[in-house]
Tab-separated table of C-alpha atoms in Angstrom:
chain	number	residue	atom	x	y	z
A	1	MET	CA	-9.361	-2.632	-10.117
A	2	LEU	CA	-8.333	1.033	-10.233
A	3	LYS	CA	-11.655	2.072	-8.688
A	4	ALA	CA	-11.338	-0.545	-5.934
A	5	ALA	CA	-7.752	0.499	-5.198
A	6	TYR	CA	-8.674	4.214	-5.271
A	7	LEU	CA	-11.553	3.715	-2.820
A	8	ASN	CA	-9.282	1.718	-0.507
A	9	GLU	CA	-6.510	4.301	-0.545
A	10	THR	CA	-8.952	7.159	0.060
A	11	GLU	CA	-10.548	5.309	2.969
A	12	LYS	CA	-7.142	4.634	4.483
A	13	LEU	CA	-6.282	8.327	4.357
A	14	LEU	CA	-9.619	9.391	5.810
A	15	ALA	CA	-9.205	6.917	8.673
A	16	ARG	CA	-6.233	8.953	9.924
A	17	LYS	CA	-7.328	11.530	12.456
A	18	LYS	CA	-4.477	13.942	11.746
A	19	TYR	CA	-6.241	15.175	8.615
A	20	LEU	CA	-9.298	16.124	10.641
A	21	VAL	CA	-7.026	18.050	13.019
A	22	LEU	CA	-5.391	19.803	10.042
A	23	LEU	CA	-8.835	20.742	8.669
A	24	ILE	CA	-9.699	22.309	12.026
A	25	ILE	CA	-6.382	24.218	12.051
A	26	ASP	CA	-7.059	25.383	8.486
A	27	ALA	CA	-10.529	26.609	9.461
A	28	ALA	CA	-9.079	28.399	12.504
A	29	PHE	CA	-6.619	30.287	10.266
A	30	CYS	CA	-9.507	31.335	8.015
A	31	VAL	CA	-11.443	32.642	11.033
A	32	PHE	CA	-8.403	34.594	12.237
A	33	ALA	CA	-7.977	36.140	8.773
A	34	ALA	CA	-11.639	37.189	8.713
A	35	LEU	CA	-11.513	38.547	12.275
A	36	ALA	CA	-8.386	40.584	11.462
A	37	ARG	CA	-10.252	42.203	8.577
A	38	PHE	CA	-13.300	42.776	10.738
A	39	ILE	CA	-11.151	44.539	13.341
A	40	SER	CA	-9.547	46.709	10.648
A	41	LEU	CA	-13.060	47.612	9.485
A	42	LEU	CA	-14.001	48.632	13.053
A	43	ILE	CA	-10.786	50.642	13.478
A	44	GLY	CA	-11.436	52.315	10.102
A	45	ASP	CA	-14.619	53.672	11.675
A	46	GLY	CA	-16.526	54.035	8.417
A	47	MET	CA	-13.498	55.041	6.331
A	48	LEU	CA	-13.299	51.557	4.809
A	49	LYS	CA	-16.092	49.822	2.947
A	50	SER	CA	-17.002	46.274	3.964
A	51	ALA	CA	-16.840	45.057	0.351
A	52	SER	CA	-13.287	46.375	-0.114
A	53	VAL	CA	-12.116	44.778	3.133
A	54	PHE	CA	-13.732	41.380	2.592
A	55	GLY	CA	-13.921	41.290	-1.218
A	56	ASP	CA	-10.656	39.410	-1.764
A	57	LEU	CA	-10.879	37.247	1.382
A	58	PRO	CA	-11.366	33.932	-0.509
A	59	VAL	CA	-8.362	34.478	-2.807
A	60	ASP	CA	-6.074	36.497	-0.554
A	61	GLY	CA	-3.232	34.239	0.542
A	62	ILE	CA	-4.108	31.617	-2.066
A	63	SER	CA	-0.511	31.637	-3.339
A	64	LEU	CA	0.953	30.826	0.073
A	65	TYR	CA	-1.787	28.251	0.670
A	66	PHE	CA	-0.980	26.410	-2.551
A	67	LEU	CA	2.777	26.832	-2.152
A	68	PHE	CA	3.087	25.570	1.428
A	69	PHE	CA	-0.099	24.241	3.052
A	70	LEU	CA	-1.408	22.011	0.267
A	71	PRO	CA	2.083	20.596	-0.448
A	72	LEU	CA	2.241	19.741	3.270
A	73	ILE	CA	-1.006	17.779	2.900
A	74	ALA	CA	0.327	16.083	-0.250
A	75	LEU	CA	3.548	15.281	1.583
A	76	LEU	CA	1.725	13.727	4.555
A	77	GLY	CA	-0.553	11.764	2.221
A	78	SER	CA	2.444	10.452	0.279
A	79	ALA	CA	4.224	9.520	3.491
A	80	ASP	CA	1.130	7.612	4.664
A	81	LEU	CA	0.380	5.788	1.427
A	82	PHE	CA	3.924	5.148	0.199
A	83	GLY	CA	6.575	5.546	2.937
A	84	ALA	CA	4.557	4.155	5.847
A	85	GLU	CA	3.096	1.281	3.807
A	86	VAL	CA	6.605	0.086	2.982
A	87	HIS	CA	7.962	0.713	6.465
A	88	GLU	CA	5.031	-1.010	8.207
A	89	LYS	CA	4.984	-3.711	5.507
A	90	THR	CA	1.259	-3.253	4.843
A	91	LEU	CA	2.121	-2.932	1.150
A	92	ARG	CA	2.536	-6.729	1.222
A	93	MET	CA	-1.174	-7.133	1.834
A	94	LEU	CA	-1.849	-5.196	-1.365
A	95	ILE	CA	0.845	-6.714	-3.565
A	96	GLN	CA	-0.430	-10.242	-2.957
A	97	ARG	CA	-3.873	-9.263	-4.302
A	98	PRO	CA	-4.884	-9.522	-7.967
A	99	VAL	CA	-3.964	-5.937	-8.715
A	100	ALA	CA	-1.035	-4.607	-10.748
A	101	ARG	CA	1.527	-2.362	-9.064
A	102	ARG	CA	0.946	0.409	-11.611
A	103	THR	CA	-2.752	0.364	-10.648
A	104	LEU	CA	-1.842	0.669	-6.976
A	105	PHE	CA	0.560	3.531	-7.728
A	106	SER	CA	-2.077	5.402	-9.760
A	107	ALA	CA	-4.730	4.830	-7.077
A	108	LYS	CA	-2.449	6.146	-4.342
A	109	VAL	CA	-1.565	9.260	-6.337
A	110	ALA	CA	-5.258	9.861	-7.125
A	111	ALA	CA	-6.217	9.435	-3.451
A	112	ILE	CA	-3.538	11.908	-2.300
A	113	PHE	CA	-4.696	14.419	-4.913
A	114	THR	CA	-8.291	13.936	-3.746
A	115	LEU	CA	-7.185	14.671	-0.191
A	116	ALA	CA	-5.491	17.890	-1.360
A	117	ALA	CA	-8.617	18.852	-3.341
A	118	VAL	CA	-10.841	18.250	-0.291
A	119	PHE	CA	-8.597	20.569	1.753
A	120	ALA	CA	-8.558	23.255	-0.954
A	121	PHE	CA	-12.324	23.325	-1.385
A	122	PHE	CA	-12.916	23.134	2.370
A	123	HIS	CA	-10.634	26.167	2.733
A	124	LEU	CA	-12.572	28.011	0.017
A	125	VAL	CA	-15.984	27.138	1.461
A	126	VAL	CA	-14.944	28.307	4.944
A	127	LEU	CA	-13.666	31.607	3.538
A	128	LEU	CA	-16.834	32.110	1.488
A	129	LEU	CA	-18.973	31.414	4.552
A	130	LEU	CA	-16.964	33.913	6.579
A	131	ARG	CA	-17.400	36.484	3.856
A	132	LEU	CA	-21.125	35.819	3.871
A	133	ILE	CA	-21.220	36.277	7.644
A	134	PHE	CA	-19.158	39.497	7.769
A	135	ASP	CA	-19.963	41.080	4.398
A	136	HIS	CA	-23.381	39.526	3.576
A	137	SER	CA	-22.140	38.997	0.035
A	138	LEU	CA	-20.873	36.199	-2.166
A	139	SER	CA	-19.836	38.300	-5.138
A	140	GLY	CA	-16.652	36.998	-6.747
A	141	ALA	CA	-17.346	33.467	-5.526
A	142	GLY	CA	-17.256	32.200	-9.101
A	143	PHE	CA	-13.824	33.749	-9.682
A	144	ALA	CA	-12.559	32.277	-6.412
A	145	PHE	CA	-13.911	28.841	-7.318
A	146	GLY	CA	-12.226	29.067	-10.723
A	147	ALA	CA	-8.943	30.155	-9.139
A	148	TYR	CA	-8.942	27.212	-6.704
A	149	ALA	CA	-9.885	24.751	-9.448
A	150	LEU	CA	-7.095	26.030	-11.709
A	151	ASP	CA	-4.527	26.079	-8.917
A	152	LEU	CA	-5.326	22.463	-8.095
A	153	LEU	CA	-4.054	21.278	-11.490
A	154	PRO	CA	-0.350	21.897	-10.707
A	155	VAL	CA	-0.893	20.178	-7.329
A	156	ILE	CA	-0.949	16.904	-9.306
A	157	VAL	CA	2.731	17.580	-10.096
A	158	VAL	CA	3.442	18.210	-6.407
A	159	VAL	CA	1.735	14.922	-5.480
A	160	LEU	CA	3.785	13.037	-8.098
A	161	PHE	CA	6.955	14.772	-6.846
A	162	PHE	CA	6.339	13.555	-3.283
A	163	ALA	CA	5.292	10.119	-4.553
A	164	LEU	CA	8.683	9.862	-6.258
A	165	LEU	CA	10.610	11.071	-3.204
A	166	ASN	CA	8.751	8.604	-1.000
A	167	GLN	CA	10.123	5.704	-3.046
A	168	THR	CA	13.669	6.597	-2.046
A	169	GLY	CA	13.567	6.833	1.765
A	170	ALA	CA	14.224	3.900	4.039
A	171	GLY	CA	11.214	4.705	6.226
A	172	SER	CA	8.327	7.130	6.437
A	173	ALA	CA	10.188	9.547	8.755
A	174	SER	CA	13.256	9.700	6.519
A	175	SER	CA	11.012	10.095	3.459
A	176	VAL	CA	9.216	13.031	5.080
A	177	ALA	CA	12.498	14.683	6.069
A	178	LEU	CA	13.943	14.214	2.588
A	179	SER	CA	10.749	15.491	0.938
A	180	VAL	CA	10.631	18.635	3.102
A	181	VAL	CA	14.263	19.509	2.421
A	182	VAL	CA	14.096	18.846	-1.324
A	183	TYR	CA	10.791	20.721	-1.689
A	184	LEU	CA	12.137	23.785	0.131
A	185	VAL	CA	15.302	23.705	-2.000
A	186	VAL	CA	13.149	23.556	-5.157
A	187	VAL	CA	10.950	26.465	-3.980
A	188	PHE	CA	14.011	28.528	-2.998
A	189	SER	CA	15.762	27.764	-6.295
A	190	GLY	CA	12.722	28.805	-8.303
A	191	ARG	CA	12.405	32.067	-6.398
A	192	TYR	CA	15.959	33.183	-5.811
A	193	VAL	CA	18.334	31.344	-8.150
A	194	ALA	CA	18.118	33.098	-11.506
A	195	PRO	CA	18.904	30.149	-13.833
A	196	PHE	CA	16.063	28.105	-12.277
A	197	SER	CA	13.498	30.866	-12.243
A	198	GLY	CA	10.527	29.805	-14.320
A	199	LEU	CA	11.936	26.331	-14.842
A	200	VAL	CA	10.704	24.601	-11.692
A	201	PHE	CA	7.131	23.440	-11.148
A	202	THR	CA	6.703	25.273	-7.836
A	203	GLU	CA	6.722	28.560	-9.772
A	204	TYR	CA	3.379	27.610	-11.314
A	205	LEU	CA	1.382	26.781	-8.200
A	206	SER	CA	-0.569	30.039	-8.603
A	207	TRP	CA	-1.774	28.761	-11.933
A	208	HIS	CA	-4.894	30.937	-11.905
A	209	ASN	CA	-2.773	34.058	-12.443
A	210	LEU	CA	-2.068	32.799	-15.950
A	211	TRP	CA	-5.680	32.145	-16.855
A	212	LEU	CA	-7.967	34.463	-14.957
A	213	GLY	CA	-8.035	38.213	-15.434
A	214	SER	CA	-5.542	39.173	-18.131
A	215	VAL	CA	-4.927	35.937	-20.035
A	216	LEU	CA	-1.470	35.532	-21.503
A	217	PRO	CA	-1.155	34.783	-25.221
A	218	ALA	CA	-0.999	31.105	-26.178
A	219	PHE	CA	2.685	31.151	-27.161
A	220	ALA	CA	3.521	32.425	-23.667
A	221	LEU	CA	1.373	29.770	-21.965
A	222	LEU	CA	2.689	26.790	-23.909
A	223	PRO	CA	6.187	26.678	-22.337
A	224	LYS	CA	4.634	26.899	-18.872
A	225	ILE	CA	2.235	24.060	-19.630
A	226	GLY	CA	5.193	22.154	-21.076
A	227	ILE	CA	7.248	22.583	-17.902
A	228	LEU	CA	4.401	21.291	-15.744
A	229	LEU	CA	3.624	18.384	-18.073
A	230	GLY	CA	7.308	17.493	-18.388
A	231	SER	CA	7.770	17.581	-14.614
A	232	ALA	CA	4.647	15.428	-14.146
A	233	LEU	CA	5.918	12.844	-16.637
A	234	ILE	CA	9.379	12.669	-15.056
A	235	PHE	CA	8.016	12.334	-11.509
A	236	ALA	CA	5.299	9.834	-12.511
A	237	GLY	CA	7.701	7.740	-14.584
A	238	GLY	CA	10.439	7.765	-11.953
A	239	GLY	CA	8.013	7.044	-9.113
A	240	LEU	CA	6.346	4.200	-10.984
A	241	ILE	CA	9.651	2.570	-11.968
A	242	LEU	CA	10.888	2.663	-8.360
A	243	PHE	CA	7.520	1.435	-7.049
A	244	GLU	CA	7.505	-1.463	-9.543
A	245	ARG	CA	11.040	-2.460	-8.498
A	246	LYS	CA	10.422	-2.192	-4.771
A	247	GLU	CA	11.046	-5.431	-2.870
A	248	ILE	CA	8.910	-5.926	0.202
B	1	MET	CA	-4.285	-33.353	-12.505
B	2	GLU	CA	-3.740	-29.741	-13.503
B	3	ASN	CA	-0.651	-28.030	-12.148
B	4	VAL	CA	-1.670	-25.100	-10.018
B	5	LEU	CA	1.909	-23.932	-9.559
B	6	GLN	CA	4.870	-24.488	-11.841
B	7	ILE	CA	8.292	-23.135	-10.920
B	8	ASN	CA	11.027	-23.380	-13.544
B	9	HIS	CA	14.693	-22.681	-12.728
B	10	LEU	CA	13.823	-19.905	-10.311
B	11	THR	CA	16.799	-17.894	-9.121
B	12	LYS	CA	16.633	-14.958	-6.751
B	13	LYS	CA	19.714	-13.690	-4.952
B	14	TYR	CA	19.754	-10.844	-2.444
B	15	LYS	CA	22.664	-8.449	-1.977
B	16	ASN	CA	23.816	-10.412	1.071
B	17	GLY	CA	24.253	-13.506	-1.113
B	18	ARG	CA	21.256	-15.349	0.306
B	19	GLY	CA	18.236	-16.376	-1.734
B	20	VAL	CA	17.491	-19.355	-3.953
B	21	ALA	CA	19.142	-20.790	-7.051
B	22	ASP	CA	17.740	-22.858	-9.909
B	23	ILE	CA	14.616	-24.055	-8.112
B	24	SER	CA	12.133	-26.133	-10.143
B	25	PHE	CA	9.026	-27.903	-8.874
B	26	SER	CA	5.298	-28.093	-9.441
B	27	VAL	CA	2.213	-28.375	-7.252
B	28	ALA	CA	-0.850	-30.229	-8.555
B	29	GLU	CA	-4.455	-29.394	-7.757
B	30	GLY	CA	-5.589	-30.702	-4.366
B	31	GLU	CA	-2.040	-31.273	-3.106
B	32	ILE	CA	-0.659	-30.008	0.183
B	33	VAL	CA	3.032	-29.424	-0.369
B	34	GLY	CA	5.387	-28.463	2.428
B	35	LEU	CA	8.522	-26.352	2.212
B	36	LEU	CA	10.985	-27.413	4.865
B	37	GLY	CA	14.422	-26.021	5.464
B	38	PRO	CA	16.724	-24.372	7.992
B	39	ASN	CA	16.444	-20.626	8.646
B	40	GLY	CA	17.560	-18.673	5.599
B	41	SER	CA	17.243	-21.645	3.263
B	42	GLY	CA	14.950	-19.730	0.897
B	43	LYS	CA	11.414	-20.883	1.816
B	44	THR	CA	10.031	-17.365	2.131
B	45	THR	CA	11.978	-16.157	-0.919
B	46	ILE	CA	10.215	-18.745	-3.066
B	47	MET	CA	6.830	-17.628	-1.755
B	48	LYS	CA	7.649	-13.949	-2.229
B	49	SER	CA	8.828	-14.622	-5.782
B	50	ILE	CA	5.567	-16.364	-6.649
B	51	LEU	CA	3.519	-13.502	-5.194
B	52	GLY	CA	5.493	-10.726	-6.893
B	53	MET	CA	6.873	-9.307	-3.665
B	54	CYS	CA	10.413	-9.557	-4.969
B	55	ARG	CA	11.943	-9.509	-8.405
B	56	ILE	CA	13.058	-12.831	-9.843
B	57	ASP	CA	16.620	-12.804	-11.264
B	58	SER	CA	15.901	-15.625	-13.712
B	59	GLY	CA	13.469	-18.467	-14.278
B	60	GLU	CA	9.709	-18.248	-14.069
B	61	ALA	CA	6.732	-18.939	-11.855
B	62	GLU	CA	3.350	-19.882	-13.312
B	63	LEU	CA	0.070	-19.936	-11.439
B	64	PHE	CA	-2.789	-21.781	-13.176
B	65	GLY	CA	-0.703	-21.682	-16.358
B	66	VAL	CA	-0.308	-17.895	-16.216
B	67	ASN	CA	3.045	-16.159	-15.719
B	68	ALA	CA	2.972	-14.780	-12.172
B	69	VAL	CA	5.343	-11.914	-12.979
B	70	SER	CA	4.131	-10.562	-16.318
B	71	SER	CA	0.419	-11.273	-15.643
B	72	HIS	CA	0.370	-10.646	-11.901
B	73	GLU	CA	-3.267	-9.506	-11.799
B	74	GLU	CA	-4.640	-12.527	-13.648
B	75	ALA	CA	-2.337	-15.056	-11.971
B	76	LEU	CA	-3.251	-14.016	-8.431
B	77	ARG	CA	-7.023	-13.960	-8.928
B	78	ASP	CA	-7.418	-17.354	-7.243
B	79	VAL	CA	-4.577	-17.189	-4.744
B	80	GLY	CA	-4.627	-16.432	-1.028
B	81	ALA	CA	-1.453	-15.905	0.951
B	82	LEU	CA	0.089	-15.253	4.312
B	83	VAL	CA	3.811	-14.607	4.061
B	84	GLU	CA	5.994	-13.920	7.109
B	85	GLN	CA	4.092	-12.121	9.870
B	86	PRO	CA	0.664	-10.725	8.905
B	87	SER	CA	0.919	-7.217	7.510
B	88	LEU	CA	-2.037	-5.380	9.016
B	89	TYR	CA	-3.319	-1.810	9.138
B	90	GLU	CA	-3.028	-1.280	12.879
B	91	ASN	CA	-5.474	1.669	12.918
B	92	LEU	CA	-8.253	-0.234	11.124
B	93	SER	CA	-10.670	-2.788	12.533
B	94	ALA	CA	-10.390	-6.463	11.586
B	95	LEU	CA	-13.590	-6.311	9.534
B	96	LYS	CA	-12.535	-3.103	7.788
B	97	GLN	CA	-9.270	-4.680	6.618
B	98	LEU	CA	-11.161	-7.587	5.090
B	99	LYS	CA	-13.732	-5.287	3.504
B	100	LEU	CA	-10.999	-3.186	1.907
B	101	MET	CA	-9.339	-6.253	0.406
B	102	ALA	CA	-12.730	-7.683	-0.675
B	103	ARG	CA	-12.970	-4.863	-3.230
B	104	PHE	CA	-10.285	-6.640	-5.258
B	105	TYR	CA	-12.542	-9.662	-5.741
B	106	PRO	CA	-15.607	-8.656	-7.755
B	107	GLY	CA	-18.518	-11.028	-7.261
B	108	LEU	CA	-17.452	-12.026	-3.768
B	109	SER	CA	-20.354	-12.455	-1.358
B	110	PRO	CA	-20.750	-9.385	0.906
B	111	ASP	CA	-20.767	-11.598	3.998
B	112	ALA	CA	-17.490	-13.354	3.045
B	113	PRO	CA	-15.343	-11.109	5.307
B	114	MET	CA	-17.515	-11.791	8.361
B	115	LYS	CA	-17.618	-15.526	7.588
B	116	ALA	CA	-13.813	-15.632	7.390
B	117	LEU	CA	-13.532	-13.865	10.736
B	118	ALA	CA	-16.021	-16.302	12.284
B	119	GLU	CA	-14.055	-19.239	10.913
B	120	MET	CA	-10.924	-17.908	12.594
B	121	GLY	CA	-12.817	-17.266	15.853
B	122	LEU	CA	-12.475	-13.501	15.483
B	123	ASP	CA	-16.110	-12.537	14.846
B	124	ARG	CA	-16.430	-11.158	18.387
B	125	PHE	CA	-13.515	-8.827	17.686
B	126	ALA	CA	-14.603	-7.787	14.177
B	127	ASN	CA	-14.847	-4.104	15.057
B	128	GLU	CA	-11.716	-3.958	17.207
B	129	LYS	CA	-8.635	-2.311	15.801
B	130	ALA	CA	-5.793	-4.630	14.864
B	131	ARG	CA	-3.343	-2.841	17.163
B	132	ARG	CA	-5.245	-4.246	20.163
B	133	PHE	CA	-4.837	-7.830	18.945
B	134	SER	CA	-2.410	-10.326	20.464
B	135	LEU	CA	0.215	-12.021	18.258
B	136	GLY	CA	-1.974	-15.115	17.868
B	137	MET	CA	-5.048	-13.039	16.997
B	138	LYS	CA	-3.049	-11.118	14.395
B	139	GLN	CA	-1.940	-14.409	12.899
B	140	ARG	CA	-5.562	-15.575	12.731
B	141	LEU	CA	-6.573	-12.291	11.112
B	142	GLY	CA	-3.765	-12.783	8.594
B	143	LEU	CA	-5.180	-16.220	7.835
B	144	ALA	CA	-8.698	-14.793	7.490
B	145	LEU	CA	-7.247	-12.329	4.950
B	146	ALA	CA	-5.763	-15.271	3.047
B	147	PHE	CA	-8.914	-17.428	3.158
B	148	PHE	CA	-11.812	-14.962	2.803
B	149	SER	CA	-11.866	-14.793	-1.014
B	150	ASP	CA	-12.235	-18.600	-1.217
B	151	PRO	CA	-9.076	-19.020	-3.352
B	152	ARG	CA	-8.177	-22.303	-5.059
B	153	PHE	CA	-4.511	-22.028	-4.075
B	154	LEU	CA	-3.161	-20.947	-0.693
B	155	ILE	CA	0.423	-20.018	0.104
B	156	LEU	CA	1.019	-20.088	3.842
B	157	ASP	CA	4.349	-19.237	5.439
B	158	GLU	CA	4.548	-20.781	8.901
B	159	PRO	CA	0.758	-20.470	9.355
B	160	THR	CA	0.660	-21.603	12.991
B	161	ASN	CA	3.270	-19.059	14.086
B	162	GLY	CA	2.208	-17.524	17.416
B	163	MET	CA	-0.934	-19.652	17.665
B	164	ASP	CA	-1.897	-21.786	20.664
B	165	ILE	CA	-2.064	-25.593	20.383
B	166	GLU	CA	-5.838	-25.676	19.990
B	167	SER	CA	-5.825	-23.132	17.164
B	168	SER	CA	-2.888	-24.872	15.469
B	169	VAL	CA	-4.666	-28.217	15.475
B	170	TYR	CA	-7.874	-26.586	14.218
B	171	LEU	CA	-5.998	-24.916	11.365
B	172	ARG	CA	-4.198	-28.114	10.412
B	173	ASN	CA	-7.475	-30.046	10.304
B	174	ARG	CA	-9.158	-27.250	8.363
B	175	ILE	CA	-6.389	-27.216	5.731
B	176	ALA	CA	-6.635	-31.003	5.324
B	177	GLU	CA	-10.421	-30.777	5.028
B	178	MET	CA	-10.239	-27.963	2.446
B	179	ALA	CA	-7.789	-29.949	0.332
B	180	GLU	CA	-9.760	-33.177	0.540
B	181	LYS	CA	-13.327	-31.913	0.211
B	182	ALA	CA	-12.975	-28.681	-1.762
B	183	GLY	CA	-9.909	-29.631	-3.804
B	184	LYS	CA	-7.926	-26.623	-2.552
B	185	THR	CA	-4.187	-26.626	-3.067
B	186	PHE	CA	-1.649	-25.552	-0.461
B	187	LEU	CA	2.013	-24.600	-0.371
B	188	VAL	CA	2.922	-24.459	3.302
B	189	SER	CA	6.267	-23.660	4.876
B	190	GLY	CA	7.179	-24.512	8.423
B	191	HIS	CA	10.089	-25.049	10.736
B	192	ARG	CA	8.359	-27.858	12.613
B	193	ALA	CA	8.817	-31.141	10.741
B	194	ASP	CA	6.206	-32.974	12.858
B	195	GLU	CA	3.525	-30.464	11.828
B	196	LEU	CA	4.354	-30.732	8.129
B	197	GLU	CA	4.512	-34.535	8.413
B	198	ARG	CA	0.925	-34.626	9.675
B	199	LEU	CA	-0.351	-32.079	7.158
B	200	CYS	CA	1.423	-32.526	3.828
B	201	HIS	CA	1.241	-35.023	0.982
B	202	ARG	CA	4.688	-34.065	-0.268
B	203	VAL	CA	7.599	-32.095	1.073
B	204	LEU	CA	10.312	-30.028	-0.592
B	205	ILE	CA	13.547	-29.824	1.382
B	206	LEU	CA	15.609	-26.702	0.944
B	207	CYS	CA	19.140	-26.079	2.095
B	208	GLU	CA	21.319	-23.025	1.461
B	209	GLY	CA	19.011	-21.802	-1.286
B	210	GLU	CA	18.872	-25.076	-3.191
B	211	LEU	CA	16.142	-27.677	-3.488
B	212	ILE	CA	17.799	-30.860	-2.223
B	213	ASP	CA	14.774	-33.158	-2.157
B	214	ASP	CA	11.203	-33.427	-3.396
B	215	VAL	CA	9.624	-36.419	-1.743
B	216	ALA	CA	6.198	-37.819	-0.808
B	217	ILE	CA	5.503	-38.146	2.919
B	218	GLU	CA	4.677	-41.833	2.413
B	219	GLU	CA	8.146	-42.354	0.985
B	220	VAL	CA	9.745	-40.389	3.832
B	221	LEU	CA	8.041	-42.586	6.431
B	222	ARG	CA	9.043	-45.718	4.555
B	223	LEU	CA	12.702	-44.681	4.701
B	224	SER	CA	12.861	-42.986	8.127
B	225	PRO	CA	11.011	-43.038	11.465
B	226	SER	CA	9.886	-39.460	10.944
B	227	LEU	CA	10.170	-36.455	8.631
B	228	GLU	CA	12.399	-34.813	11.225
B	229	ASP	CA	14.924	-37.682	11.053
B	230	TYR	CA	14.755	-37.744	7.267
B	231	PHE	CA	15.260	-33.971	7.086
B	232	LEU	CA	18.233	-34.005	9.460
B	233	GLU	CA	19.871	-36.800	7.514
B	234	LYS	CA	19.403	-34.950	4.230
B	235	VAL	CA	20.680	-31.634	5.543
B	236	ARG	CA	23.653	-33.290	7.301
B	237	SER	CA	24.718	-35.131	4.164
B	238	ARG	CA	24.361	-31.875	2.224
B	239	LYS	CA	26.530	-29.994	4.703
B	240	GLY	CA	29.088	-32.781	5.014
B	241	GLY	CA	27.923	-34.076	8.367
B	242	GLU	CA	27.394	-30.757	10.124
B	243	ILE	CA	24.304	-28.696	10.867
């Protein structure tokens, strides 16, 4: 039943045109970034080498992308599959089928994560293509792929966080508003409030920094993995309990 | 005959005080049982409790001998339902909605969704999005979603709501035929006593969240000119002469 529910949830997300629009906007940003570098190369008039200008294109801005853009996708996905389904009462159609609520919850979370992964890899592929066009090179593509794959792991926590928040709102609009505010507070707290620094999951959305390049020793990685795992368990448990108790 | 549905001392109260209290009844295979009661008497609450849409305070509901709450997945394998207004994905086509739900029934024939649409007279609109449907068409799509998996037990909450006379009569005849020829079982709620009188074998009368009568239609018509008269008399005596 999990496979059936997962396929259904994914299809429902893909049927919404806004994600196609967001993919186009994402691609447009990538093109602008590449064009800006190309212009700087022209202005440099031979002083800059193409490889140095375009070499980090696929991973430049990855932190901001994973901190703000992908959470936005996860937030919209959660609002569509949790908030809107309750508000529009379509969840009834699912609940009266021979499928357990925990299966539905897991399928929805998996579908939202898949959506985020599709966006991340689309973003990477567009940037790699642009690098190929402007720099005629794909060196470092493996590193970039690894960085995106590693950075996607903490996105599961973000998806679970929004899944939990979407159980609390009265409607999809209020859920979105609440999610945006709480997420920004969490990001701000992690960055600028000393006691929370390093303790909130949003501080680990650039996960690849811990693993690629200079790898931290295991004893330094364990607490960070623990924080992410702990956050995931709290959000998943809380979200599932509220979803199981939801009356529709 | 085997009991398809068994409700024991079901209690469900909402924060506003409404709901149902200490409801017990059973529905045997092949029966068409009606739930009749004034607005807010608890008809829909009973149906929602059986289907797991709301949490039961106490008591239990069994479907085919399986606890509907603790074994939701197993209990609902052979159940189709339409509760309150149809809940549809407005941005998906009629056929797509059925195909999505068909995934939850392994072994179901691939043409079952289209057959269900044809039976409800919606095959011409299979690829139209639900948001373009009229109220009656949405109701028929909701019924197609309840029928398409060929369930043994159907729970229908005011199934003719929003439908024209022709469609209502067709549905009533179809339900009777399915019960008689295919041995399907139905729990049907309605606010029109004449409709339930024509359709049901037995009727459960609810008032203010309590089950005040469980009576065969034959018995009703032996005691009163119609189910409507019988119902009014029962509810009046319950409320001390007022409605």
